[in-house]
Short mmCIF file of C-alpha atoms and ligand atoms in Angstrom, two decimals:
data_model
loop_
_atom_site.label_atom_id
_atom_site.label_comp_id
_atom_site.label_asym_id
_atom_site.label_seq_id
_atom_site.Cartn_x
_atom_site.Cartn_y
_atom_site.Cartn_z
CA UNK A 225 -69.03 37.56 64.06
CA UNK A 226 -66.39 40.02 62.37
CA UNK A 227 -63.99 40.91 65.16
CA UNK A 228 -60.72 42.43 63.94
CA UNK A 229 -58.46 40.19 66.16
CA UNK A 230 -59.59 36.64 66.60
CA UNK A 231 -60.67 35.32 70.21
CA UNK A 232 -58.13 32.04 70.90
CA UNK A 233 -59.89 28.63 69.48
CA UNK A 234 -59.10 26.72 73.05
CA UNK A 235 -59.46 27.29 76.39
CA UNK A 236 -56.97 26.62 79.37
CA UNK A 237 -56.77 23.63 81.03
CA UNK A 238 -54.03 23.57 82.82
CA UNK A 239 -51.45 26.45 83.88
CA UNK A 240 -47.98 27.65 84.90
CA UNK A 241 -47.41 30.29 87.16
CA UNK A 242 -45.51 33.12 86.04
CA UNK A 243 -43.36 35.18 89.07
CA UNK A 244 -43.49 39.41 89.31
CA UNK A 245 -40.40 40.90 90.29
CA UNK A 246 -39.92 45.00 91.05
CA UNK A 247 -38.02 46.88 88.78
CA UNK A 248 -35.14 47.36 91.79
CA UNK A 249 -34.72 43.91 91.55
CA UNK A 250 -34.33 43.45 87.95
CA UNK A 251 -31.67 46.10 87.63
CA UNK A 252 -29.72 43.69 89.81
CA UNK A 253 -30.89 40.27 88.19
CA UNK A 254 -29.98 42.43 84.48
CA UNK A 255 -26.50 43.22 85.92
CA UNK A 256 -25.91 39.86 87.40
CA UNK A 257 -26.68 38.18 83.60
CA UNK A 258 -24.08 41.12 82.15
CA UNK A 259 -26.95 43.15 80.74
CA UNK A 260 -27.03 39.99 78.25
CA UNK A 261 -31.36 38.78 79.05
CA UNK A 262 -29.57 35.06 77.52
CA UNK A 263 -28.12 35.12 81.13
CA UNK A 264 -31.26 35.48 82.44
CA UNK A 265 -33.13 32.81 84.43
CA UNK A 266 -36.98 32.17 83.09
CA UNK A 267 -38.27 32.21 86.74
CA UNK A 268 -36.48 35.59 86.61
CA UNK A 269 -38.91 36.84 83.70
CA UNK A 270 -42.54 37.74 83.81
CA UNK A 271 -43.24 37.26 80.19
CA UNK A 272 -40.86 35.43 77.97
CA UNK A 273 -40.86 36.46 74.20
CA UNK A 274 -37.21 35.58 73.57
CA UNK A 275 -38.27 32.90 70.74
CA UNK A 276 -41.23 31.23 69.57
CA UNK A 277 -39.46 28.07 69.19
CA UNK A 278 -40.11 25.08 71.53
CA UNK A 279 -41.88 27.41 73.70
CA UNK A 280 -45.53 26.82 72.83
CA UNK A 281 -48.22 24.76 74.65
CA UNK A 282 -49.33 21.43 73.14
CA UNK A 283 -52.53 20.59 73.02
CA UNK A 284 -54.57 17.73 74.94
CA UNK A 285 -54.48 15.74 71.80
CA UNK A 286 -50.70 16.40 71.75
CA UNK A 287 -50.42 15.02 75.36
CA UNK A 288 -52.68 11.98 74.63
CA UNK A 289 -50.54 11.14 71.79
CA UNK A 290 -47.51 11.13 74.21
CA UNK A 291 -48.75 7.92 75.72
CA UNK A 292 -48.75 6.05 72.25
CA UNK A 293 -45.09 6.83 71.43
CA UNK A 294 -43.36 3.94 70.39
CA UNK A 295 -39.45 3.74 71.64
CA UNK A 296 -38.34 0.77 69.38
CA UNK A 297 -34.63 2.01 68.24
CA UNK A 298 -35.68 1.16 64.70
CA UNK A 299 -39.00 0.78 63.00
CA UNK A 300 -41.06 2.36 65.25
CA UNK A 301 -44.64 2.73 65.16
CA UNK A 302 -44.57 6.75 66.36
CA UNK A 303 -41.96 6.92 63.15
CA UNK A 304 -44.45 5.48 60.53
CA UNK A 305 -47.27 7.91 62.11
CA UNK A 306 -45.72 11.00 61.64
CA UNK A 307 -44.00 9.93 58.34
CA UNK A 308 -47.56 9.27 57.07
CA UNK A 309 -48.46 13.39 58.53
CA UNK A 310 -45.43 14.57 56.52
CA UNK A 311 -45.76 12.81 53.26
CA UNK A 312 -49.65 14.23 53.31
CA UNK A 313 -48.59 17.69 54.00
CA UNK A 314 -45.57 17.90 51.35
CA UNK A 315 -46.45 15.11 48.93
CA UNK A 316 -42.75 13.92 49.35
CA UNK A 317 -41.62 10.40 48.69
CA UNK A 318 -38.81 10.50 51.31
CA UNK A 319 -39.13 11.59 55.35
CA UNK A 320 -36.57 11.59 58.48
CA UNK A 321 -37.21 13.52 61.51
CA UNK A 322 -34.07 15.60 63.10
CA UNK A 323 -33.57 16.44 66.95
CA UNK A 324 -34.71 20.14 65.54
CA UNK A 325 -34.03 22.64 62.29
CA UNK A 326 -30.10 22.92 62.76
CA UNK A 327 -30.03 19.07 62.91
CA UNK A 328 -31.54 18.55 59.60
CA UNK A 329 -29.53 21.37 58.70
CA UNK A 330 -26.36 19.24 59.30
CA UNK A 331 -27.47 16.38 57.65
CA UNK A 332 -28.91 17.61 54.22
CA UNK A 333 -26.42 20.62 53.73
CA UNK A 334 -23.00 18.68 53.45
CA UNK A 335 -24.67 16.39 51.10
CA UNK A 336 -25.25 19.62 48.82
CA UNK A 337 -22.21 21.72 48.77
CA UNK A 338 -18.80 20.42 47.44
CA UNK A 339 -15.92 22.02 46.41
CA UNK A 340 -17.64 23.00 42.69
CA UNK A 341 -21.20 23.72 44.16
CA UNK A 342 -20.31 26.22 46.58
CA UNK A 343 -22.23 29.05 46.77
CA UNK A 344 -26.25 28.73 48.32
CA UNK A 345 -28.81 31.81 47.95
CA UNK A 346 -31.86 32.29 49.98
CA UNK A 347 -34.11 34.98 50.63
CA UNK A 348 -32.65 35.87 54.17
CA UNK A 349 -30.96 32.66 55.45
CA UNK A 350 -31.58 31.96 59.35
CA UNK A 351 -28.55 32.44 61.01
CA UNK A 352 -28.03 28.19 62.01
CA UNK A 353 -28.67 27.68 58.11
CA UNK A 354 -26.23 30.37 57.28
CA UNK A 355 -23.72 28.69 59.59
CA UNK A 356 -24.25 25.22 58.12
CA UNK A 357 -23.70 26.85 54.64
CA UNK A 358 -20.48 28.06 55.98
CA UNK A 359 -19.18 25.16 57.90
CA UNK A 360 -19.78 22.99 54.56
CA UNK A 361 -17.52 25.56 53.04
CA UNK A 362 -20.16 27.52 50.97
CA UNK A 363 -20.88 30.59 50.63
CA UNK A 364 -24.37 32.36 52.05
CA UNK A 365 -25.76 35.05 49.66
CA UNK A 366 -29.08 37.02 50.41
CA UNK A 367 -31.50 38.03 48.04
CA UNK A 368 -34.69 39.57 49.56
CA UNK A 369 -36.28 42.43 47.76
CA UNK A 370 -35.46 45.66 48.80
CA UNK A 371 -38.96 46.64 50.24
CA UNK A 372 -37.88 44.22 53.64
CA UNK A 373 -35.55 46.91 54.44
CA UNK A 374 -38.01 49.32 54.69
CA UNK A 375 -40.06 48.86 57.77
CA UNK A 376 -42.04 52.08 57.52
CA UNK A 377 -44.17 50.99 54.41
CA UNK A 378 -46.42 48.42 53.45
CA UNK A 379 -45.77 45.62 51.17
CA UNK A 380 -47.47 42.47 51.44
CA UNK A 381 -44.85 39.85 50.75
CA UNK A 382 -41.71 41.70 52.31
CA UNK A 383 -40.28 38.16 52.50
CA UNK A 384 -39.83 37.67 48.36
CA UNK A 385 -36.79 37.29 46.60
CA UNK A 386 -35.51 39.76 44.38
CA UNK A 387 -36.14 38.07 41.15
CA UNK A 388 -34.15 39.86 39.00
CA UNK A 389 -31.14 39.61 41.66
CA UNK A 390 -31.52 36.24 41.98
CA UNK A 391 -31.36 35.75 37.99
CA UNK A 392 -27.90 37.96 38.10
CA UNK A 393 -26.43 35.82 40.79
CA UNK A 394 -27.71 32.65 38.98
CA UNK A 395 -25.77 34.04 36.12
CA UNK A 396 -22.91 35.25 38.20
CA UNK A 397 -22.58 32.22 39.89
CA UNK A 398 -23.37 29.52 36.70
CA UNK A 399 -22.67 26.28 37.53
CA UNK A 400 -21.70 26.33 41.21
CA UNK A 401 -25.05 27.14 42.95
CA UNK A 402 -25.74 23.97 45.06
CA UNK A 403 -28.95 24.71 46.17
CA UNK A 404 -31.67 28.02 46.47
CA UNK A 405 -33.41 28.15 50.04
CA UNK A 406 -37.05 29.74 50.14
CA UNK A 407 -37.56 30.63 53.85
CA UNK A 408 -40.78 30.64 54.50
CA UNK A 409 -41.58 32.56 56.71
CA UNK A 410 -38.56 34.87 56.31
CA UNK A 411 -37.71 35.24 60.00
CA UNK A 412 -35.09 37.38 59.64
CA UNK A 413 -36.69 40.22 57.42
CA UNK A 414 -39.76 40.13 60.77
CA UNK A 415 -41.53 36.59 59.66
CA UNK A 416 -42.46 38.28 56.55
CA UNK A 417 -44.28 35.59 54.32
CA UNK A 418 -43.46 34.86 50.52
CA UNK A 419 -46.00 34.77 47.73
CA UNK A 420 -46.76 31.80 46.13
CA UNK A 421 -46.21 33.88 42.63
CA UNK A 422 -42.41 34.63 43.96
CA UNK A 423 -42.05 31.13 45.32
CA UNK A 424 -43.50 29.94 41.48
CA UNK A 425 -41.19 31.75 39.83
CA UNK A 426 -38.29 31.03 42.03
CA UNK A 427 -38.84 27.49 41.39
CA UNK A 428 -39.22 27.62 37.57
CA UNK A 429 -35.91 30.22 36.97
CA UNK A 430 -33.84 28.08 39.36
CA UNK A 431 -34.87 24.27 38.21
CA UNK A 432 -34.27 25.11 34.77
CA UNK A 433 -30.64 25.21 35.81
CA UNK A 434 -31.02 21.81 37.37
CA UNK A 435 -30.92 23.36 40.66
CA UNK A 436 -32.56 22.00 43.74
CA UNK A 437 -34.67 24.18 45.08
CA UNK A 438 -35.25 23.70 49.19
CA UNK A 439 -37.70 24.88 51.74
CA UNK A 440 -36.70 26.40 55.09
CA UNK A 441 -40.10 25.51 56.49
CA UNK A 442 -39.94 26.58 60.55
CA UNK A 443 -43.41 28.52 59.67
CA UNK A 444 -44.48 27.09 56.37
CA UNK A 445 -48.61 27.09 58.29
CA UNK A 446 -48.03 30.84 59.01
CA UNK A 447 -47.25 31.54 55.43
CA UNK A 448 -49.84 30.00 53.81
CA UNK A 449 -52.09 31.75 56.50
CA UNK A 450 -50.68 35.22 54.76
CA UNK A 451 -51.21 33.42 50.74
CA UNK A 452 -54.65 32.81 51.67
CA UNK A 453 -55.80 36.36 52.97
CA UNK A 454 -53.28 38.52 50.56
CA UNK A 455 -53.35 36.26 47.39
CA UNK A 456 -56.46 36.61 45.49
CA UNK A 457 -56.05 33.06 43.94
CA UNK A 458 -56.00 31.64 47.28
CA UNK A 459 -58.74 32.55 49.62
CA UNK A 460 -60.81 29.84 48.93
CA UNK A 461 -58.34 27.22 49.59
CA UNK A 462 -57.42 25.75 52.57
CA UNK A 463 -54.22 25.95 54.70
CA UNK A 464 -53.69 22.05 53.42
CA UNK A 465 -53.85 23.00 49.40
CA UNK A 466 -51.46 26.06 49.91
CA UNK A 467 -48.96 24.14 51.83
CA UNK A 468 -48.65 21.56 49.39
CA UNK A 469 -48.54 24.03 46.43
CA UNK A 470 -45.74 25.50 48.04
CA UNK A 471 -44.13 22.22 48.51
CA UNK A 472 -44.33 21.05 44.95
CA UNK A 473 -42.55 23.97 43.65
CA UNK A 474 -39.15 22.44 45.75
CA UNK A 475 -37.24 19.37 46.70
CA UNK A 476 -36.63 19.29 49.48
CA UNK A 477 -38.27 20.77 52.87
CA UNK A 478 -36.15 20.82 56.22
CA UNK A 479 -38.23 21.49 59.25
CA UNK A 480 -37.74 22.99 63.01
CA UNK A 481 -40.77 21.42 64.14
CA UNK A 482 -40.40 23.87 66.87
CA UNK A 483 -42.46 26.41 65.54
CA UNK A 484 -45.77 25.14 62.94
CA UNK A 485 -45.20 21.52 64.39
CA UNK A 486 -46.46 22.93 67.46
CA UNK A 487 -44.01 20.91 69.87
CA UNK A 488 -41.15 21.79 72.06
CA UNK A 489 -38.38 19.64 70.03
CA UNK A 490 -38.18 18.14 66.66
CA UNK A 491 -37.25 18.62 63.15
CA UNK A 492 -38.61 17.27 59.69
CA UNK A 493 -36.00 16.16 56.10
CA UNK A 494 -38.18 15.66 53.51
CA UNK A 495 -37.33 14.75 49.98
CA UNK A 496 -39.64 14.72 47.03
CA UNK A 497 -38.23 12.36 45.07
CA UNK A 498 -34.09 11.94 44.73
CA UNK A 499 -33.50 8.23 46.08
CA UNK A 500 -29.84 9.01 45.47
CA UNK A 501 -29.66 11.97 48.04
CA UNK A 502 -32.43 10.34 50.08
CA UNK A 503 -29.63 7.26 50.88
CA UNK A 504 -26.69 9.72 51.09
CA UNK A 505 -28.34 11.70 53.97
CA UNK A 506 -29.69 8.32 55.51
CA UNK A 507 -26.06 7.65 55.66
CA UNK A 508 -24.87 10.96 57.45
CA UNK A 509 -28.26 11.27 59.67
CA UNK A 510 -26.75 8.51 61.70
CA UNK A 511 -23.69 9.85 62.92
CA UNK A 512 -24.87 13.44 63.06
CA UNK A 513 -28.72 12.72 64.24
CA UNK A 514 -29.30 8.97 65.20
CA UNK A 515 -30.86 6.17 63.24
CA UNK A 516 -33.41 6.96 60.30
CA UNK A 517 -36.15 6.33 61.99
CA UNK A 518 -35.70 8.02 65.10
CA UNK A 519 -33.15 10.73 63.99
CA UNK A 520 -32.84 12.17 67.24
CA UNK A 521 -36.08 12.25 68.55
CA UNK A 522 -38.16 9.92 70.69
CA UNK A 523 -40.71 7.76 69.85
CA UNK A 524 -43.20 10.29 71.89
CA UNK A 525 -42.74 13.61 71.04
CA UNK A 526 -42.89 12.03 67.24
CA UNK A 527 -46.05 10.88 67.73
CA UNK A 528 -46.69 14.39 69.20
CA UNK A 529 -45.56 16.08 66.31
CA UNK A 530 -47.62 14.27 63.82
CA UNK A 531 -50.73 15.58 65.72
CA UNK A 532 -48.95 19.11 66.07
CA UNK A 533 -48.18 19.08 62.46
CA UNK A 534 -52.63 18.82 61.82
CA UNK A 535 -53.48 21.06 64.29
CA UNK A 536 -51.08 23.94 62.94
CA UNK A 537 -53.09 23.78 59.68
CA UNK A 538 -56.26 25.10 61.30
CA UNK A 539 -57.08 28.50 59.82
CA UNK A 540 -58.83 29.64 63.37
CA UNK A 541 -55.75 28.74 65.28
CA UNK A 542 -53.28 30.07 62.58
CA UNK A 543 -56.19 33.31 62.37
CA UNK A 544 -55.56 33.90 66.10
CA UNK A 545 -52.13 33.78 66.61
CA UNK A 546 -51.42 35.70 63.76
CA UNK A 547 -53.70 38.42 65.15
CA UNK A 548 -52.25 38.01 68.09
CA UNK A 549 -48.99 39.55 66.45
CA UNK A 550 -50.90 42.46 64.87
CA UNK A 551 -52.96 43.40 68.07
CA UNK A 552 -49.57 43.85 69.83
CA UNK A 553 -47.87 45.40 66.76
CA UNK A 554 -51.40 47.62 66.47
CA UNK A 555 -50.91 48.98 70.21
CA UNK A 556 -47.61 49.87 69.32
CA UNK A 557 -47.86 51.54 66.13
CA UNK A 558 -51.01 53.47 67.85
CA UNK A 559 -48.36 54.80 70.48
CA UNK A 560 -45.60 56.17 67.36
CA UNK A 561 -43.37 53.34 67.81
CA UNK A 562 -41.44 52.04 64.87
CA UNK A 563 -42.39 48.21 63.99
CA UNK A 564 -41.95 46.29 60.86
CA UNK A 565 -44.57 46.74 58.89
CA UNK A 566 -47.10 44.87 57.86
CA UNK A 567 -46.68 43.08 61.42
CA UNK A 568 -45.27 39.48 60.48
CA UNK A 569 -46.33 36.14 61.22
CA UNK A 570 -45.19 35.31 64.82
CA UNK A 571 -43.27 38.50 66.32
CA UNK A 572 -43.03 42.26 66.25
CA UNK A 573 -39.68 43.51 65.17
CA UNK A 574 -39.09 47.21 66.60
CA UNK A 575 -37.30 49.49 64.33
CA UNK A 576 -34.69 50.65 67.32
CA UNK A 577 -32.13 52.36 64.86
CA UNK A 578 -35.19 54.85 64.24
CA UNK A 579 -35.83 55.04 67.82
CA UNK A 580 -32.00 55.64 68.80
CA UNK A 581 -30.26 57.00 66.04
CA UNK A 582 -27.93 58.15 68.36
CA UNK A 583 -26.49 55.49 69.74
CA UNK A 584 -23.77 54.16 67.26
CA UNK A 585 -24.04 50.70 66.11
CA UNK A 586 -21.17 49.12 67.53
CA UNK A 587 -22.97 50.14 71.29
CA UNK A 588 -25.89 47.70 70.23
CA UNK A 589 -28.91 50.12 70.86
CA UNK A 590 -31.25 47.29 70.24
CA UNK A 591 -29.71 45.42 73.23
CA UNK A 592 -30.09 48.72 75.13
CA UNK A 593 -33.67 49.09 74.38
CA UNK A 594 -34.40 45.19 74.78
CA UNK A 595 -32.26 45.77 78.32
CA UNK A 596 -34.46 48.39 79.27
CA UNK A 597 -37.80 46.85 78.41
CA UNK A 598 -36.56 43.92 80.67
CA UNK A 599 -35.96 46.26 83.55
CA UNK A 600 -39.65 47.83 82.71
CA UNK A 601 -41.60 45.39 82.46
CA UNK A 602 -40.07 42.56 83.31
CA UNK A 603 -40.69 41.09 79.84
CA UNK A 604 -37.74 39.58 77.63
CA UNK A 605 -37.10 40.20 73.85
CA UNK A 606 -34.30 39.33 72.14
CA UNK A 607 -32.00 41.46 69.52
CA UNK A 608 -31.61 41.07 65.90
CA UNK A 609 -29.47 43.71 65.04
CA UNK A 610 -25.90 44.76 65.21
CA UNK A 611 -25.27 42.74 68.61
CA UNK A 612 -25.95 39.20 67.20
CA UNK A 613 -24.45 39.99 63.84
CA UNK A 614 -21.11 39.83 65.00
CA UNK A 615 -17.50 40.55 63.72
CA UNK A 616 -16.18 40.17 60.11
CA UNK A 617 -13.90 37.01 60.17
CA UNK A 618 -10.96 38.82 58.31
CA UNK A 619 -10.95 41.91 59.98
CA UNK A 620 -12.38 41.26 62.96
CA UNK A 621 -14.28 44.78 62.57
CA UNK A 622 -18.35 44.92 64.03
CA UNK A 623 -20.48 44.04 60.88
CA UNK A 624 -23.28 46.27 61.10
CA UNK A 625 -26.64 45.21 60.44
CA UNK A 626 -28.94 46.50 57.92
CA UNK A 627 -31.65 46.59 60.62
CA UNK A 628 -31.63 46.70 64.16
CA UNK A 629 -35.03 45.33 65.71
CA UNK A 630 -36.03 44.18 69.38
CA UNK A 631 -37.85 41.21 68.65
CA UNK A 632 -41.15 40.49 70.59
CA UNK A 633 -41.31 36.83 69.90
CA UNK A 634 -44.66 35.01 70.07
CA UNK A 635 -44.97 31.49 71.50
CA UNK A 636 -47.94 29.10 70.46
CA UNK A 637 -51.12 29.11 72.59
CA UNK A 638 -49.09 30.54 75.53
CA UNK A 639 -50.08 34.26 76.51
CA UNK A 640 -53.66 36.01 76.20
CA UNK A 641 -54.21 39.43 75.14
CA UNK A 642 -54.24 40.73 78.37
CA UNK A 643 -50.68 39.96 78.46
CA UNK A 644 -49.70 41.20 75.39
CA UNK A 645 -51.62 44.63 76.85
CA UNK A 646 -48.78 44.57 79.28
CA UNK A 647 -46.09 44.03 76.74
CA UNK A 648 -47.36 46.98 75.10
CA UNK A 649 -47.34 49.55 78.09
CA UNK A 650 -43.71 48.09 78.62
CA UNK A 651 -42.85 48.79 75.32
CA UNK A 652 -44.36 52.51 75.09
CA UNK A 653 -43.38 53.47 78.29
CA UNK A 654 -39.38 52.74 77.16
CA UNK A 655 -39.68 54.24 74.13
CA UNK A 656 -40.99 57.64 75.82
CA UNK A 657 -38.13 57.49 77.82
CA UNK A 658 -35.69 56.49 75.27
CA UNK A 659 -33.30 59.84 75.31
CA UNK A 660 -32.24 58.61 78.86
CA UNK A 661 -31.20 55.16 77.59
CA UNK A 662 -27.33 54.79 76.53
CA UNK A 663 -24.74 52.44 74.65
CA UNK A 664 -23.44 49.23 75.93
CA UNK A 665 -19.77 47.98 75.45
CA UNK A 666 -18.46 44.48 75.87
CA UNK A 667 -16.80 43.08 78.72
CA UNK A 668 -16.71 39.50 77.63
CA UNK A 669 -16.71 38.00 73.75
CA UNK A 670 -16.55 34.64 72.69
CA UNK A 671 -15.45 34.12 68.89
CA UNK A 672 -18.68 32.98 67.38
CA UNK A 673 -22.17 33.36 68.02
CA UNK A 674 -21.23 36.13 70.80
CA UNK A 675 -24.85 37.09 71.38
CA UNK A 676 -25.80 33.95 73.23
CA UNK A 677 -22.91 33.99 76.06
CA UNK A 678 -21.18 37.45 75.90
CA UNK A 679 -21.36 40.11 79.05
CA UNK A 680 -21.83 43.77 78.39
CA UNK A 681 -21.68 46.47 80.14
CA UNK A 682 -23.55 50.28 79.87
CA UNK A 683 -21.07 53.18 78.91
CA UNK A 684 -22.02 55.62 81.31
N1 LIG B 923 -34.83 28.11 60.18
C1 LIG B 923 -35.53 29.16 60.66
C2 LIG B 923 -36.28 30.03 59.71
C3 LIG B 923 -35.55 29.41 62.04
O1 LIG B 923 -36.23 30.46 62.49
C4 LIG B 923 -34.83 28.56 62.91
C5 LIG B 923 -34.82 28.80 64.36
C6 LIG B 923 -34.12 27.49 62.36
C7 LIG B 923 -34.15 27.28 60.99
C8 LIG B 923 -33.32 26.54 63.21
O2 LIG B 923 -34.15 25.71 63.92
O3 LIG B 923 -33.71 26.24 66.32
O4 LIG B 923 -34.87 24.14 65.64
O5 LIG B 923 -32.46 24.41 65.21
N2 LIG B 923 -35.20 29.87 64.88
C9 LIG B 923 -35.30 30.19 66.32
C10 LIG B 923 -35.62 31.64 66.51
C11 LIG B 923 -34.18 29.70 67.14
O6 LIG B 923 -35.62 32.08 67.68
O7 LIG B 923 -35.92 32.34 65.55
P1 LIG B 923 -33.77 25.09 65.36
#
């Protein structure tokens, strides 16, 4: 049967009830979290789309495997299982799980960057990767193509480098690039997905330089869901074959298991095949992470990762949750609001600088539109934009961001359409009412990573 969004692959076995408030109540509970939805208590949320990471359902399979995990300190049997998983998927020599994607992050950057090797490019770094580039004392240089920053039209792989940029700042930079990420998805640009002709060509421009080229895999399954149906080449392969193209074109792979591993902690190193840096992260992983074998992670939720890891590679499952993305972004762009476009692999990022272009940046009108939703709907999104960007270190000004979206985040196997219907009429209704919505200042600012803890306030 040919439907144009994909009916889910499982049925519900078990659920977790969800709690309606009135909108007079969330003006209060909005207020109360200092119009910041972080502050914001699940039970205080109808539908939750703040991330897609660790929030998805596991499967029976998943919760079966639970039961075998293994908690030996060292050598553990859950360890060897889901080291076998990885080294199928990647075709890497070398495997150590992480307590999630910043914690292989920590172990694998520092061993990377020194004083001489100091600058890293990736498509659009995530924002912990960026950070871990930074704290090692690099510096973080995007190179996406300029079609990402365009959300009104269509391009298939808005997540691409810029090859040509990339060659410049290879030139640029000769000699003191330590490493070239390929996020895949790019998260940041609205889960766009990469070609596997940009990620080829990537690969063979920076390894002739000697340069190790690494995989920021969080949804490495999603993109090979997008290779298969947009590159020719590849729609007769499966999700397996694509994957481990992708991988043999880099290094190294780090992981947040959180999203394609299809469990609510965890995080994957992998290393094709240098011993040498293989033993030097072995050596940092245990102060940072725990001991190789466990890394941070128990003995159970490894297990449950190596069958999360399978199950994420099945094109009905990856065919419905993309869908489910496109069905929301579909009701949206039916209504005239702004989305990224082509809809990306597991969110819808709303264009709110076309929806408010007159609220300034520096009074966060994604935040205001996410804020509004909240009190709506009752549904939470989270901001990319201006908000989360932050303050330039040396002057301490607002940075402001090349985009500002409302992200409508996606968990795994969690909500059914009907939900997403809900989202939608949420969604539209704000944006009809969106001259009455206004600026937000700060009352509260911590130094780094403001968007998580600060308090705002609506500038009346
Ligand atoms: N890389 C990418 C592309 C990510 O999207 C994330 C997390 C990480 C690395 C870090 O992984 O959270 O397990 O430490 N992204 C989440 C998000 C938090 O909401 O987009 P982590």
């Amino acid at each position: 049967m040919n439907t144009k969004y994909e009916a889910p692959p499982y049925r519900i076995k078990m659920v977790e009830s969800i709690r309606k408030t009135t909108k007079e109540e969330r003006k209060t509970l909005l207020e109360n979290a200092g119009y910041n939805p972080f502050s914001l208590k699940s039970e205080d949320v109808y539908i939750d789309l703040l991330t897609d990471s660790g929030t998805g359902a596991m499967s029976q399979e998943q919760w079966a495997a639970l039961m075998r995990g293994d908690e030996a300190y060292a050598g553990s049997r859950s360890f060897y299982r889901l080291e076998g998983v990885v080294k199928h998927i990647t075709g890497y020599d070398y495997f150590m799980p992480a307590h999630q994607g910043r914690g292989a992050e920590q172990v694998v950057i520092p061993n990377l960057v020194n004083e001489d090797k100091n600058i890293v490019i990736s498509n659009i770094h995530f924002d912990t990767t960026r950070a871990h580039v930074e704290i090692a004392g690099a510096r973080a240089i995007d190179c996406v193509i300029e079609e990402a920053y365009d959300t009104q039209n269509y391009h298939p792989f808005k997540g691409n480098f810029d090859i040509d940029k990339l060659k410049t700042l290879l030139e640029t930079h000769d000699g003191h690039v330590a490493g070239v990420i390929l996020t895949i998805t790019n998260n940041s640009a609205g889960g766009q997905p990469v070609s596997m002709k940009n990620m080829q060509e990537v690969s063979r421009i920076v390894k002739d330089k000697g340069i190790p080229v690494l995989i920021d895999g969080a949804r490495y399954a999603e993109n090979a869901f997008f290779v298969k149906e947009r590159e020719d080449a590849y729609k007769d392969k499966t999700i397996l074959e694509i994957a481990r193209e992708a991988f043999s074109y880099a290094d190294i792979f780090l992981m947040s298991a959180k999203k394609d591993g299809l469990v609510n902690m965890g995080g994957i190193i992998a290393i094709k095949d240098d011993e040498a840096l293989f033993q030097k992260c072995q050596t940092r992983i245990v102060p940072m992470e725990g001991f190789p074998t466990y890394g941070g992670m128990s003995g159970r939720d490894m297990d449950a990762l190596a069958v999360g890891l399978e199950e994420a590679l099945d094109s009905h499952y990856l065919r419905h949750r993309i869908d489910q993305a496109r069905y929301l972004g579909d009701r949206l762009r039916d209504a005239g609001v702004p989305v990224q476009y082509p809809i990306g692999g597991h969110a819808v990022f709303v264009d709110v600088a076309k929806i408010l272009p007159d609220i300034p940046f520096d009074q966060f009108p994604a935040q205001s539109f996410t804020n509004a939703l909240y009190i709506e709907s009752g549904v939470r999104a989270v901001e990319i934009g201006s908000f989360l960007m932050g303050r330039d270190p040396d002057t301490l000004e607002n940075i402001q961001s090349s985009l500002e979206f409302m992200r409508l985040t996606l968990p795994r196997r969690t909500y059914t359409y009907k939900h997403l219907d809900h989202v939608a009429e949420g969604v539209i209704q704000v944006f009809r009412n969106r001259k009455q919505l206004k600026g937000l200042r700060l009352t509260y600012e911590p130094p780094v990573l403001r968007h998580f803890t600060a308090k705002l306030e609506p500038i009346e």
